[in-house]
């Protein structure tokens, strides 16, 4: 691969990474392509060159976030008991979120305080989780009487719930002046 191709890939990744951080912090609507370019350290025209438009950039960011889920879950072996596989997958997702705080912050913004056009990412994440759930069912793991979409949403709530809610609890705890360690969110579904 030539250095020019490597440089183009690096530039595209820098732009996407900068966009993810800004979208997470400010939302898509409040982030301009010029801000993304400035944050990425590139000329504004390069954002359009690589992504075509703001919508194209948003879609690339969304696809990257969904790809994180897919790669993370795909790397977990489907060996062991159902409980062991589920625990390994949940642990892998937790690790992925810990390594990618901007992805968590962007998901939080999209799920908790959605803006226009934010439903697309939620639909993509849900479609990925449905595919993952079907894959598990095909391998005799995660069989359920519930429809596959309901089971997929249940898994997403279990995996995302604490990540989405903990910062709000932290703010509430800090504002209250409460003493002692901040309580930790644990999601249990019934």
Backbone as a printed PyTorch tensor [residue, N CA C, xyz], in Angstrom:
tensor([[[  0.8490,  -1.1700,   0.0000],
         [  0.0000,   0.0000,   0.0000],
         [  0.8980,   1.2380,   0.0000]],

        [[  0.5790,   2.2010,  -0.8290],
         [  1.4150,   3.3930,  -0.9280],
         [  1.2120,   4.3100,   0.2610]],

        [[  2.1990,   5.1720,   0.4760],
         [  2.0930,   6.1100,   1.6000],
         [  0.9550,   7.1030,   1.3750]],

        [[  0.6430,   7.3840,   0.1210],
         [ -0.4690,   8.2840,  -0.1880],
         [ -1.8030,   7.6650,   0.2550]],

        [[ -1.9660,   6.3630,   0.0090],
         [ -3.1890,   5.6710,   0.4300],
         [ -3.2500,   5.6200,   1.9570]],

        [[ -2.0990,   5.3450,   2.6000],
         [ -2.0690,   5.3420,   4.0680],
         [ -2.4320,   6.7020,   4.6240]],

        [[ -1.8860,   7.7660,   4.0180],
         [ -2.1680,   9.1240,   4.4820],
         [ -3.6470,   9.4440,   4.3240]],

        [[ -4.2510,   9.0000,   3.2150],
         [ -5.6760,   9.2570,   2.9910],
         [ -6.5080,   8.5380,   4.0490]],

        [[ -6.1450,   7.2900,   4.3600],
         [ -6.8640,   6.5500,   5.3960],
         [ -6.7100,   7.2000,   6.7560]],

        [[ -5.4780,   7.6610,   7.0610],
         [ -5.2400,   8.3490,   8.3300],
         [ -6.0500,   9.6350,   8.4220]],

        [[ -6.1020,  10.3830,   7.3170],
         [ -6.8560,  11.6370,   7.3020],
         [ -8.3420,  11.3610,   7.5000]],

        [[ -8.8490,  10.3810,   6.7900],
         [-10.2680,  10.0160,   6.9210],
         [-10.5740,   9.6100,   8.3590]],

        [[ -9.6870,   8.8130,   8.9620],
         [ -9.8910,   8.3720,  10.3460],
         [ -9.8150,   9.5500,  11.3130]],

        [[ -8.8820,  10.4660,  11.1030],
         [ -8.7800,  11.6450,  11.9790],
         [-10.0530,  12.4790,  11.9110]],

        [[-10.5840,  12.6440,  10.7170],
         [-11.8190,  13.4200,  10.5520],
         [-12.9700,  12.7170,  11.2690]],

        [[-13.1070,  11.4060,  11.0360],
         [-14.1860,  10.6530,  11.6720],
         [-14.0570,  10.6730,  13.1970]],

        [[-12.8440,  10.5320,  13.6960],
         [-12.6090,  10.5500,  15.1400],
         [-12.9490,  11.9150,  15.7380]],

        [[-12.5480,  12.9680,  15.0560],
         [-12.8740,  14.3200,  15.5200],
         [-14.3830,  14.5360,  15.5090]],

        [[-15.0470,  14.0590,  14.4610],
         [-16.5030,  14.2130,  14.3670],
         [-17.1920,  13.4620,  15.5060]],

        [[-16.7490,  12.2450,  15.7840],
         [-17.3400,  11.4750,  16.8750],
         [-17.2470,  12.2390,  18.1880]],

        [[-16.0730,  12.7780,  18.4960],
         [-15.8950,  13.5220,  19.7520],
         [-16.7980,  14.7500,  19.7960]],

        [[-16.8720,  15.4830,  18.6990],
         [-17.7080,  16.6930,  18.6690],
         [-19.1990,  16.3550,  18.6810]],

        [[-19.5920,  15.3230,  17.9440],
         [-20.9920,  14.9010,  17.9580],
         [-21.3890,  14.4610,  19.3600]],

        [[-20.4880,  13.7720,  20.0480],
         [-20.7600,  13.3150,  21.4130],
         [-20.9250,  14.4930,  22.3590]],

        [[-20.0790,  15.4980,  22.1920],
         [-20.1020,  16.6340,  23.1160],
         [-21.2190,  17.6210,  22.8240]],

        [[-21.4360,  17.9150,  21.5380],
         [-22.3550,  18.9980,  21.1710],
         [-23.6070,  18.5390,  20.4240]],

        [[-23.6060,  17.3200,  19.9080],
         [-24.6800,  16.8600,  19.0420],
         [-24.3430,  17.1470,  17.5910]],

        [[-24.9620,  16.4180,  16.7090],
         [-24.6840,  16.5720,  15.2800],
         [-25.1300,  17.9460,  14.7940]],

        [[-26.3340,  18.3420,  15.1620],
         [-26.8830,  19.6080,  14.6620],
         [-26.0340,  20.8070,  15.0720]],

        [[-25.4220,  20.7470,  16.2430],
         [-24.6410,  21.8840,  16.7540],
         [-23.1720,  21.8320,  16.3480]],

        [[-22.8010,  20.8650,  15.5230],
         [-21.4120,  20.7260,  15.1020],
         [-21.2930,  21.0600,  13.6210]],

        [[-20.4390,  22.0120,  13.3030],
         [-20.2380,  22.3720,  11.9000],
         [-19.0940,  21.5550,  11.2960]],

        [[-19.1070,  21.4400,   9.9810],
         [-18.0170,  20.7390,   9.3030],
         [-16.6970,  21.4780,   9.4840]],

        [[-16.7440,  22.7900,   9.6040],
         [-15.5210,  23.5650,   9.8610],
         [-14.9320,  23.2110,  11.2300]],

        [[-15.8110,  23.0410,  12.2240],
         [-15.3250,  22.6270,  13.5550],
         [-14.6630,  21.2570,  13.4930]],

        [[-15.2680,  20.3620,  12.7470],
         [-14.7010,  19.0220,  12.5980],
         [-13.3280,  19.1230,  11.9430]],

        [[-13.2450,  19.8970,  10.8620],
         [-11.9660,  20.0540,  10.1610],
         [-10.9090,  20.6580,  11.0870]],

        [[-11.2700,  21.6910,  11.8170],
         [-10.3300,  22.3340,  12.7400],
         [ -9.8440,  21.3380,  13.7980]],

        [[-10.7700,  20.5720,  14.3630],
         [-10.4210,  19.5900,  15.3860],
         [ -9.5300,  18.4810,  14.8190]],

        [[ -9.7620,  18.1060,  13.5720],
         [ -8.9790,  17.0480,  12.9250],
         [ -7.6590,  17.5650,  12.3810]],

        [[ -7.5170,  18.9010,  12.3260],
         [ -6.2890,  19.4810,  11.7980],
         [ -6.1680,  19.3640,  10.2900]],

        [[ -7.3190,  19.4650,   9.6020],
         [ -7.3220,  19.3620,   8.1450],
         [ -8.0610,  20.5540,   7.5440]],

        [[ -7.8910,  20.7460,   6.2610],
         [ -8.6260,  21.7860,   5.5420],
         [-10.0980,  21.4000,   5.4690]],

        [[-11.0020,  22.3780,   5.5880],
         [-12.4370,  22.0650,   5.5480],
         [-12.8740,  21.2880,   4.3090]],

        [[-12.2410,  21.5470,   3.1790],
         [-12.6110,  20.8470,   1.9540],
         [-12.3780,  19.3460,   2.0090]],

        [[-11.4540,  18.9160,   2.8660],
         [-11.1840,  17.4810,   2.9720],
         [-12.3490,  16.7190,   3.6120]],

        [[-13.0890,  17.3900,   4.4790],
         [-14.2470,  16.7280,   5.0870],
         [-15.2430,  16.3760,   3.9830]],

        [[-15.5320,  17.3340,   3.1230],
         [-16.4280,  17.0810,   1.9980],
         [-15.8510,  16.0710,   1.0190]],

        [[-14.5350,  16.1410,   0.7870],
         [-13.8830,  15.2060,  -0.1300],
         [-14.0610,  13.7610,   0.3300]],

        [[-13.8570,  13.5100,   1.6150],
         [-13.9230,  12.1420,   2.1290],
         [-15.3270,  11.6710,   2.4510]],

        [[-16.2140,  12.5800,   2.8530],
         [-17.5330,  12.1550,   3.3390],
         [-18.6970,  12.7270,   2.5390]],

        [[-18.4380,  13.6580,   1.6500],
         [-19.4800,  14.2040,   0.7890],
         [-20.3230,  15.2840,   1.4290]],

        [[-20.7780,  15.0490,   2.6360],
         [-21.6750,  15.9870,   3.3150],
         [-21.6420,  15.6940,   4.8130]],

        [[-22.3310,  16.5360,   5.5550],
         [-22.4430,  16.2980,   6.9930],
         [-23.1830,  14.9930,   7.2560]],

        [[-24.2200,  14.7170,   6.4650],
         [-24.9500,  13.4690,   6.6280],
         [-24.0400,  12.2710,   6.3380]],

        [[-23.1910,  12.3820,   5.3250],
         [-22.2460,  11.3110,   5.0190],
         [-21.2560,  11.0960,   6.1500]],

        [[-20.8130,  12.1930,   6.7610],
         [-19.9080,  12.1000,   7.9050],
         [-20.6250,  11.4620,   9.0940]],

        [[-21.8500,  11.8800,   9.3620],
         [-22.6180,  11.2930,  10.4570],
         [-22.8120,   9.7980,  10.2210]],

        [[-23.1120,   9.4190,   8.9970],
         [-23.2990,   8.0000,   8.7050],
         [-22.0050,   7.2160,   8.9010]],

        [[-20.8720,   7.7910,   8.5280],
         [-19.5820,   7.1200,   8.7390],
         [-19.2990,   6.9360,  10.2270]],

        [[-19.6230,   7.9410,  11.0200],
         [-19.4510,   7.8340,  12.4790],
         [-20.3580,   6.7390,  13.0260]],

        [[-21.6150,   6.7420,  12.5920],
         [-22.5600,   5.7170,  13.0470],
         [-22.0800,   4.3180,  12.6750]],

        [[-21.6220,   4.1670,  11.4360],
         [-21.1580,   2.8520,  10.9860],
         [-19.9490,   2.3920,  11.7920]],

        [[-19.0890,   3.3240,  12.1690],
         [-17.9290,   2.9780,  12.9820],
         [-18.3750,   2.4890,  14.3680]],

        [[-19.3430,   3.1890,  14.9670],
         [-19.8490,   2.7890,  16.2890],
         [-20.4960,   1.4050,  16.2030]],

        [[-21.3060,   1.1710,  15.1900],
         [-21.9350,  -0.1430,  15.0140],
         [-20.8530,  -1.1990,  14.7710]],

        [[-19.8360,  -0.8400,  14.0170],
         [-18.7270,  -1.7610,  13.7720],
         [-18.0150,  -2.1650,  15.0540]],

        [[-17.9120,  -1.2290,  15.9970],
         [-17.3310,  -1.5730,  17.2980],
         [-18.1090,  -2.7090,  17.9570]],

        [[-19.4360,  -2.5680,  17.9510],
         [-20.2810,  -3.6180,  18.5280],
         [-20.0530,  -4.9390,  17.8060]],

        [[-20.1300,  -4.9020,  16.4910],
         [-20.0170,  -6.1140,  15.6950],
         [-18.6740,  -6.8110,  15.9140]],

        [[-17.5960,  -6.0530,  15.8480],
         [-16.2650,  -6.6340,  16.0480],
         [-16.0860,  -7.1670,  17.4620]],

        [[-16.5580,  -6.4090,  18.4350],
         [-16.4120,  -6.8110,  19.8350],
         [-17.1560,  -8.1110,  20.1070]],

        [[-18.4130,  -8.1670,  19.6940],
         [-19.2110,  -9.3650,  19.9500],
         [-18.7490, -10.5360,  19.0930]],

        [[-18.2980, -10.2470,  17.8850],
         [-17.8170, -11.2990,  17.0050],
         [-16.5400, -11.9610,  17.5040]],

        [[-15.7960, -11.2710,  18.3410],
         [-14.5430, -11.8080,  18.8690],
         [-14.7400, -12.7180,  20.0800]],

        [[-15.9520, -12.7560,  20.6150],
         [-16.2200, -13.5840,  21.7970],
         [-16.5720, -14.9930,  21.3310]],

        [[-15.8090, -15.9950,  21.7790],
         [-16.1170, -17.3790,  21.3780],
         [-17.4690, -17.8280,  21.9300]],

        [[-18.1550, -18.6250,  21.1520],
         [-19.4570, -19.1440,  21.5710],
         [-19.2660, -20.5100,  22.2170]],

        [[-18.3710, -20.5480,  23.1810],
         [-18.0630, -21.7970,  23.8810],
         [-18.3660, -21.6290,  25.3620]],

        [[-18.8360, -22.6920,  25.9760],
         [-19.1820, -22.6390,  27.3900],
         [-20.6820, -22.6550,  27.5620]],

        [[-21.0960, -22.4830,  28.8040],
         [-22.5300, -22.4510,  29.0890],
         [-23.1150, -21.1360,  28.5820]],

        [[-24.4270, -21.1010,  28.5060],
         [-25.1070, -19.8730,  28.0940],
         [-24.7040, -18.7290,  29.0210]],

        [[-24.7050, -18.9860,  30.3100],
         [-24.3400, -17.9590,  31.2900],
         [-22.9230, -17.4570,  31.0470]],

        [[-21.9960, -18.3560,  30.7530],
         [-20.6020, -17.9600,  30.5000],
         [-20.4720, -17.1330,  29.2260]],

        [[-21.1750, -17.5420,  28.1780],
         [-21.1120, -16.7970,  26.9140],
         [-21.7140, -15.4080,  27.0840]],

        [[-22.8640, -15.3280,  27.7470],
         [-23.5070, -14.0300,  27.9840],
         [-22.5950, -13.1310,  28.8130]],

        [[-22.0040, -13.6680,  29.8660],
         [-21.0940, -12.8870,  30.7110],
         [-19.8820, -12.4180,  29.9180]],

        [[-19.3380, -13.2760,  29.0610],
         [-18.1740, -12.9030,  28.2450],
         [-18.5410, -11.7970,  27.2600]],

        [[-19.7240, -11.8900,  26.6680],
         [-20.1560, -10.8600,  25.7180],
         [-20.3970,  -9.5280,  26.4390]],

        [[-21.0520,  -9.5740,  27.5870],
         [-21.2840,  -8.3490,  28.3560],
         [-19.9540,  -7.7310,  28.7850]],

        [[-19.0210,  -8.5620,  29.2140],
         [-17.7020,  -8.0780,  29.6230],
         [-16.9630,  -7.4520,  28.4410]],

        [[-17.0720,  -8.0760,  27.2780],
         [-16.4200,  -7.5340,  26.0840],
         [-17.0030,  -6.1660,  25.7160]],

        [[-18.3280,  -6.0350,  25.7970],
         [-18.9720,  -4.7430,  25.4990],
         [-18.5310,  -3.6970,  26.5240]],

        [[-18.4780,  -4.0720,  27.7940],
         [-18.0080,  -3.1270,  28.8170],
         [-16.5910,  -2.6700,  28.5270]],

        [[-15.7230,  -3.5910,  28.1680],
         [-14.3500,  -3.2300,  27.8260],
         [-14.2870,  -2.3180,  26.6160]],

        [[-15.1000,  -2.6160,  25.6100],
         [-15.1390,  -1.7830,  24.4020],
         [-15.5770,  -0.3670,  24.7490]],

        [[-16.5950,  -0.2430,  25.6020],
         [-17.0500,   1.0880,  26.0050],
         [-15.9790,   1.8100,  26.8090]],

        [[-15.2990,   1.1050,  27.6940],
         [-14.2470,   1.7250,  28.5050],
         [-13.1190,   2.2580,  27.6200]],

        [[-12.8370,   1.5750,  26.5240],
         [-11.7700,   2.0050,  25.6080],
         [-12.2230,   3.0740,  24.6230]],

        [[-13.5230,   3.2870,  24.5060],
         [-14.0640,   4.2170,  23.5030],
         [-15.0840,   5.1640,  24.1320]],

        [[-14.6270,   6.0490,  25.0220],
         [-15.5850,   6.9090,  25.7370],
         [-16.3950,   7.8260,  24.8270]],

        [[-15.8250,   8.2620,  23.7060],
         [-16.6120,   9.1220,  22.8190],
         [-17.7780,   8.3510,  22.1940]],

        [[-17.5740,   7.0670,  21.9210],
         [-18.6720,   6.2540,  21.3850],
         [-19.7990,   6.1530,  22.4120]],

        [[-19.4380,   5.9640,  23.6810],
         [-20.4420,   5.9030,  24.7470],
         [-21.1710,   7.2360,  24.8570]],

        [[-20.4120,   8.3240,  24.8490],
         [-21.0200,   9.6480,  24.9750],
         [-21.9470,   9.9500,  23.7970]],

        [[-21.5500,   9.5360,  22.5920],
         [-22.3990,   9.7480,  21.4210],
         [-23.6750,   8.9120,  21.5300]],

        [[-23.5370,   7.6580,  21.9190],
         [-24.7310,   6.8250,  22.1150],
         [-25.6510,   7.4130,  23.1760]],

        [[-25.0640,   7.9010,  24.2630],
         [-25.8700,   8.5090,  25.3310],
         [-26.6530,   9.7000,  24.7790]],

        [[-25.9810,  10.5420,  24.0340],
         [-26.6480,  11.7210,  23.4650],
         [-27.7880,  11.2950,  22.5470]],

        [[-27.5380,  10.3090,  21.7060],
         [-28.5320,   9.8690,  20.7290],
         [-29.7220,   9.1850,  21.4040]],

        [[-29.4580,   8.3980,  22.4490],
         [-30.5320,   7.6430,  23.1020],
         [-31.2820,   8.4970,  24.1300]],

        [[-30.5450,   9.2570,  24.9410],
         [-31.1630,   9.9830,  26.0530],
         [-31.7240,  11.3330,  25.6200]],

        [[-31.0110,  12.0540,  24.7720],
         [-31.4770,  13.3680,  24.3080],
         [-31.3920,  13.4250,  22.7830]],

        [[-32.2250,  12.6500,  22.1000],
         [-32.1050,  12.5480,  20.6460],
         [-32.4500,  13.8460,  19.9260]],

        [[-31.7430,  14.0340,  18.8290],
         [-32.0250,  15.1450,  17.9360],
         [-32.5600,  14.5940,  16.6280]],

        [[-32.8600,  15.5060,  15.7070],
         [-33.3480,  15.0920,  14.3950],
         [-32.2910,  14.2220,  13.7130]],

        [[-32.6910,  13.1020,  13.1780],
         [-31.7740,  12.2170,  12.4700],
         [-31.0340,  11.2280,  13.3510]],

        [[-31.1860,  11.3440,  14.6750],
         [-30.4590,  10.4500,  15.5670],
         [-31.0380,   9.0380,  15.6120]],

        [[-32.2570,   8.8560,  15.1740],
         [-32.8830,   7.5300,  15.2320],
         [-32.1520,   6.5310,  14.3480]],

        [[-31.4570,   7.0130,  13.3350],
         [-30.7580,   6.1090,  12.4160],
         [-29.7230,   5.2620,  13.1520]],

        [[-28.9470,   5.8680,  14.0500],
         [-27.9450,   5.1050,  14.7920],
         [-28.6150,   4.0690,  15.6860]],

        [[-29.6850,   4.4450,  16.3440],
         [-30.3930,   3.5010,  17.2110],
         [-30.8970,   2.3280,  16.3820]],

        [[-31.4390,   2.6110,  15.2070],
         [-31.9240,   1.5280,  14.3330],
         [-30.7790,   0.6200,  13.8880]],

        [[-29.6240,   1.2070,  13.5860],
         [-28.4690,   0.4040,  13.1640],
         [-27.9630,  -0.4810,  14.2970]],

        [[-27.8780,   0.0860,  15.4880],
         [-27.4370,  -0.6910,  16.6470],
         [-28.4340,  -1.8230,  16.9120]],

        [[-29.7140,  -1.5090,  16.8370],
         [-30.7370,  -2.5280,  17.0520],
         [-30.6400,  -3.6200,  15.9900]],

        [[-30.4700,  -3.2440,  14.7220],
         [-30.3470,  -4.2430,  13.6560],
         [-29.1340,  -5.1420,  13.9010]],

        [[-28.0280,  -4.5730,  14.3550],
         [-26.8420,  -5.3720,  14.6720],
         [-27.1310,  -6.3170,  15.8250]],

        [[-27.8290,  -5.8310,  16.8550],
         [-28.1290,  -6.6840,  18.0030],
         [-29.1060,  -7.7890,  17.6210]],

        [[-30.0510,  -7.5030,  16.7480],
         [-30.9670,  -8.5470,  16.2610],
         [-30.1680,  -9.6160,  15.5240]],

        [[-29.2460,  -9.1920,  14.6550],
         [-28.4020, -10.1560,  13.9240],
         [-27.5680, -10.9870,  14.9000]],

        [[-27.0110, -10.3400,  15.9250],
         [-26.2260, -11.0580,  16.9290],
         [-27.0990, -12.0620,  17.6850]],

        [[-28.3150, -11.6510,  18.0260],
         [-29.2410, -12.5240,  18.7540],
         [-29.6210, -13.7280,  17.8980]],

        [[-29.8880, -13.4940,  16.6250],
         [-30.2010, -14.6000,  15.7150],
         [-29.0140, -15.5520,  15.5990]],

        [[-27.8120, -15.0010,  15.5440],
         [-26.5920, -15.8110,  15.4740],
         [-26.4730, -16.6930,  16.7210]],

        [[-26.7140, -16.1120,  17.8840],
         [-26.6660, -16.8920,  19.1190],
         [-27.7260, -17.9930,  19.1150]],

        [[-28.9310, -17.6480,  18.6860],
         [-30.0020, -18.6480,  18.6300],
         [-29.6350, -19.7850,  17.6780]],

        [[-29.0210, -19.4330,  16.5420],
         [-28.6120, -20.4620,  15.5800],
         [-27.5900, -21.4230,  16.1790]],

        [[-26.8380, -20.9560,  17.1800],
         [-25.8310, -21.7790,  17.8380],
         [-26.3180, -22.3580,  19.1730]],

        [[-27.6240, -22.2900,  19.3980],
         [-28.1990, -22.8760,  20.6000],
         [-27.9680, -22.0650,  21.8600]],

        [[-27.5870, -20.8080,  21.6990],
         [-27.3450, -19.9230,  22.8370],
         [-28.3670, -18.7900,  22.7620]],

        [[-28.9530, -18.4690,  23.8610],
         [-29.8740, -17.3370,  23.8740],
         [-31.2470, -17.6600,  23.3430]],

        [[-31.5890, -18.9370,  23.2900],
         [-32.9320, -19.2860,  22.8560],
         [-33.9350, -18.6870,  23.8360]],

        [[-35.0110, -18.2020,  23.2940],
         [-35.9990, -17.5260,  24.1270],
         [-37.3680, -17.6720,  23.4850]],

        [[-38.3790, -17.6160,  24.3180],
         [-39.7470, -17.6090,  23.8090],
         [-40.1150, -16.2230,  23.2730]],

        [[-39.3430, -15.2100,  23.6790],
         [-39.6170, -13.8390,  23.2500],
         [-39.2490, -13.6600,  21.7810]],

        [[-39.9570, -12.7960,  21.0720],
         [-39.5480, -12.4730,  19.7010],
         [-38.1090, -11.9440,  19.6940]],

        [[-37.4000, -12.1900,  18.6080],
         [-35.9790, -11.8630,  18.5470],
         [-35.7290, -10.3670,  18.7900]],

        [[-36.5840,  -9.5000,  18.2900],
         [-36.3820,  -8.0650,  18.4920],
         [-36.5040,  -7.7020,  19.9660]],

        [[-37.4780,  -8.2860,  20.6580],
         [-37.6210,  -8.0140,  22.0940],
         [-36.4090,  -8.5040,  22.8660]],

        [[-35.9160,  -9.6730,  22.5140],
         [-34.7320, -10.1940,  23.1860],
         [-33.5240,  -9.2960,  22.9040]],

        [[-33.3920,  -8.8260,  21.6720],
         [-32.2730,  -7.9510,  21.3070],
         [-32.3300,  -6.6440,  22.0920]],

        [[-33.5150,  -6.0640,  22.2320],
         [-33.6480,  -4.8160,  22.9920],
         [-33.3080,  -5.0550,  24.4540]],

        [[-33.7460,  -6.1780,  25.0000],
         [-33.4250,  -6.5150,  26.3890],
         [-31.9140,  -6.5860,  26.5900]],

        [[-31.2160,  -7.2110,  25.6530],
         [-29.7590,  -7.3080,  25.7460],
         [-29.1360,  -5.9140,  25.6620]],

        [[-29.6030,  -5.0870,  24.7370],
         [-29.0670,  -3.7270,  24.6180],
         [-29.2630,  -2.9310,  25.8950]],

        [[-30.4480,  -3.0290,  26.4920],
         [-30.7090,  -2.3000,  27.7340],
         [-29.7660,  -2.7920,  28.8320]],

        [[-29.5620,  -4.1020,  28.8970],
         [-28.6590,  -4.6550,  29.9040],
         [-27.2260,  -4.1710,  29.6770]],

        [[-26.7860,  -4.1600,  28.4200],
         [-25.4060,  -3.7830,  28.1230],
         [-25.1710,  -2.2750,  28.1720]],

        [[-26.1690,  -1.4940,  27.7880],
         [-26.0090,  -0.0380,  27.7060],
         [-26.5060,   0.7140,  28.9330]],

        [[-27.4360,   0.1330,  29.6570],
         [-28.1410,   0.8530,  30.7170],
         [-27.2520,   1.6000,  31.6820]],

        [[-26.3070,   0.9180,  32.2950],
         [-25.4400,   1.5770,  33.2730],
         [-24.5820,   2.6510,  32.6090]],

        [[-24.1010,   2.3850,  31.3970],
         [-23.2650,   3.3710,  30.6970],
         [-24.0510,   4.6380,  30.3860]],

        [[-25.3390,   4.4860,  30.1020],
         [-26.1650,   5.6510,  29.7690],
         [-26.5950,   6.4120,  31.0140]],

        [[-26.8440,   5.7130,  32.1030],
         [-27.4050,   6.3420,  33.2980],
         [-26.3770,   6.8220,  34.3230]],

        [[-25.2130,   6.1910,  34.3950],
         [-24.2480,   6.5170,  35.4460],
         [-23.8510,   7.9960,  35.4820]],

        [[-23.5870,   8.6300,  34.3410],
         [-23.2200,  10.0490,  34.4000],
         [-24.3230,  10.9330,  34.9870]],

        [[-25.5840,  10.6170,  34.6890],
         [-26.6850,  11.3970,  35.2570],
         [-26.7430,  11.2070,  36.7710]],

        [[-26.5550,   9.9880,  37.2240],
         [-26.5240,   9.7300,  38.6540],
         [-25.3490,  10.4610,  39.3020]],

        [[-24.2090,  10.4600,  38.6360],
         [-23.0320,  11.1630,  39.1530],
         [-23.2860,  12.6530,  39.3150]],

        [[-23.9220,  13.2570,  38.3270],
         [-24.2570,  14.6930,  38.4200],
         [-25.2090,  14.9480,  39.5680]],

        [[-26.2430,  14.1160,  39.6830],
         [-27.2100,  14.2530,  40.7640],
         [-26.5150,  14.1180,  42.1190]],

        [[-25.6380,  13.1500,  42.2530],
         [-24.9090,  12.9080,  43.4940],
         [-24.0520,  14.1240,  43.8420]],

        [[-23.3380,  14.6390,  42.8450],
         [-22.4690,  15.8030,  43.0760],
         [-23.2860,  17.0360,  43.4500]],

        [[-24.3940,  17.2750,  42.7570],
         [-25.2250,  18.4400,  43.0390],
         [-25.8920,  18.3530,  44.4140]],

        [[-26.1510,  17.1530,  44.8810],
         [-26.8270,  16.9900,  46.1660],
         [-25.9050,  17.2870,  47.3460]],

        [[-24.6080,  17.2650,  47.0870],
         [-23.6600,  17.4440,  48.1790],
         [-23.5480,  16.2090,  49.0550]],

        [[-24.0590,  15.0920,  48.5520],
         [-24.0360,  13.8500,  49.3260],
         [-22.5990,  13.4520,  49.6510]],

        [[-22.4370,  12.8640,  50.7910],
         [-21.1200,  12.3990,  51.2400],
         [-20.9620,  10.9300,  50.8630]],

        [[-19.7560,  10.4850,  50.8040],
         [-19.4940,   9.0800,  50.5330],
         [-19.3620,   8.8070,  49.0520]],

        [[-19.0540,   7.5650,  48.7470],
         [-18.8540,   7.1910,  47.3470],
         [-20.1580,   7.2520,  46.5600]],

        [[-20.0280,   7.6110,  45.3030],
         [-21.1730,   7.6920,  44.4080],
         [-21.7600,   6.2990,  44.1910]],

        [[-23.0810,   6.1520,  44.2770],
         [-23.6990,   4.8540,  44.0050],
         [-23.4570,   4.4620,  42.5340]],

        [[-23.3950,   3.1800,  42.2880],
         [-23.1720,   2.6750,  40.9400],
         [-24.4780,   2.0840,  40.3770]],

        [[-24.7530,   2.3660,  39.1180],
         [-25.9400,   1.8350,  38.4440],
         [-25.6770,   0.3960,  38.0310]],

        [[-26.6180,  -0.4670,  38.3490],
         [-26.6070,  -1.8610,  37.8880],
         [-27.9930,  -2.1370,  37.3040]],

        [[-28.0500,  -2.5710,  36.0700],
         [-29.3230,  -2.7970,  35.4170],
         [-29.7030,  -4.2670,  35.5290]],

        [[-30.8950,  -4.4960,  36.0580],
         [-31.4500,  -5.8390,  36.1410],
         [-32.8160,  -5.7940,  35.4820]],

        [[-33.0170,  -6.6940,  34.5380],
         [-34.2900,  -6.7190,  33.8140],
         [-35.1210,  -7.9140,  34.2360]],

        [[-36.4160,  -7.7280,  34.2690],
         [-37.3310,  -8.8130,  34.6070],
         [-38.3910,  -8.9360,  33.5610]]])
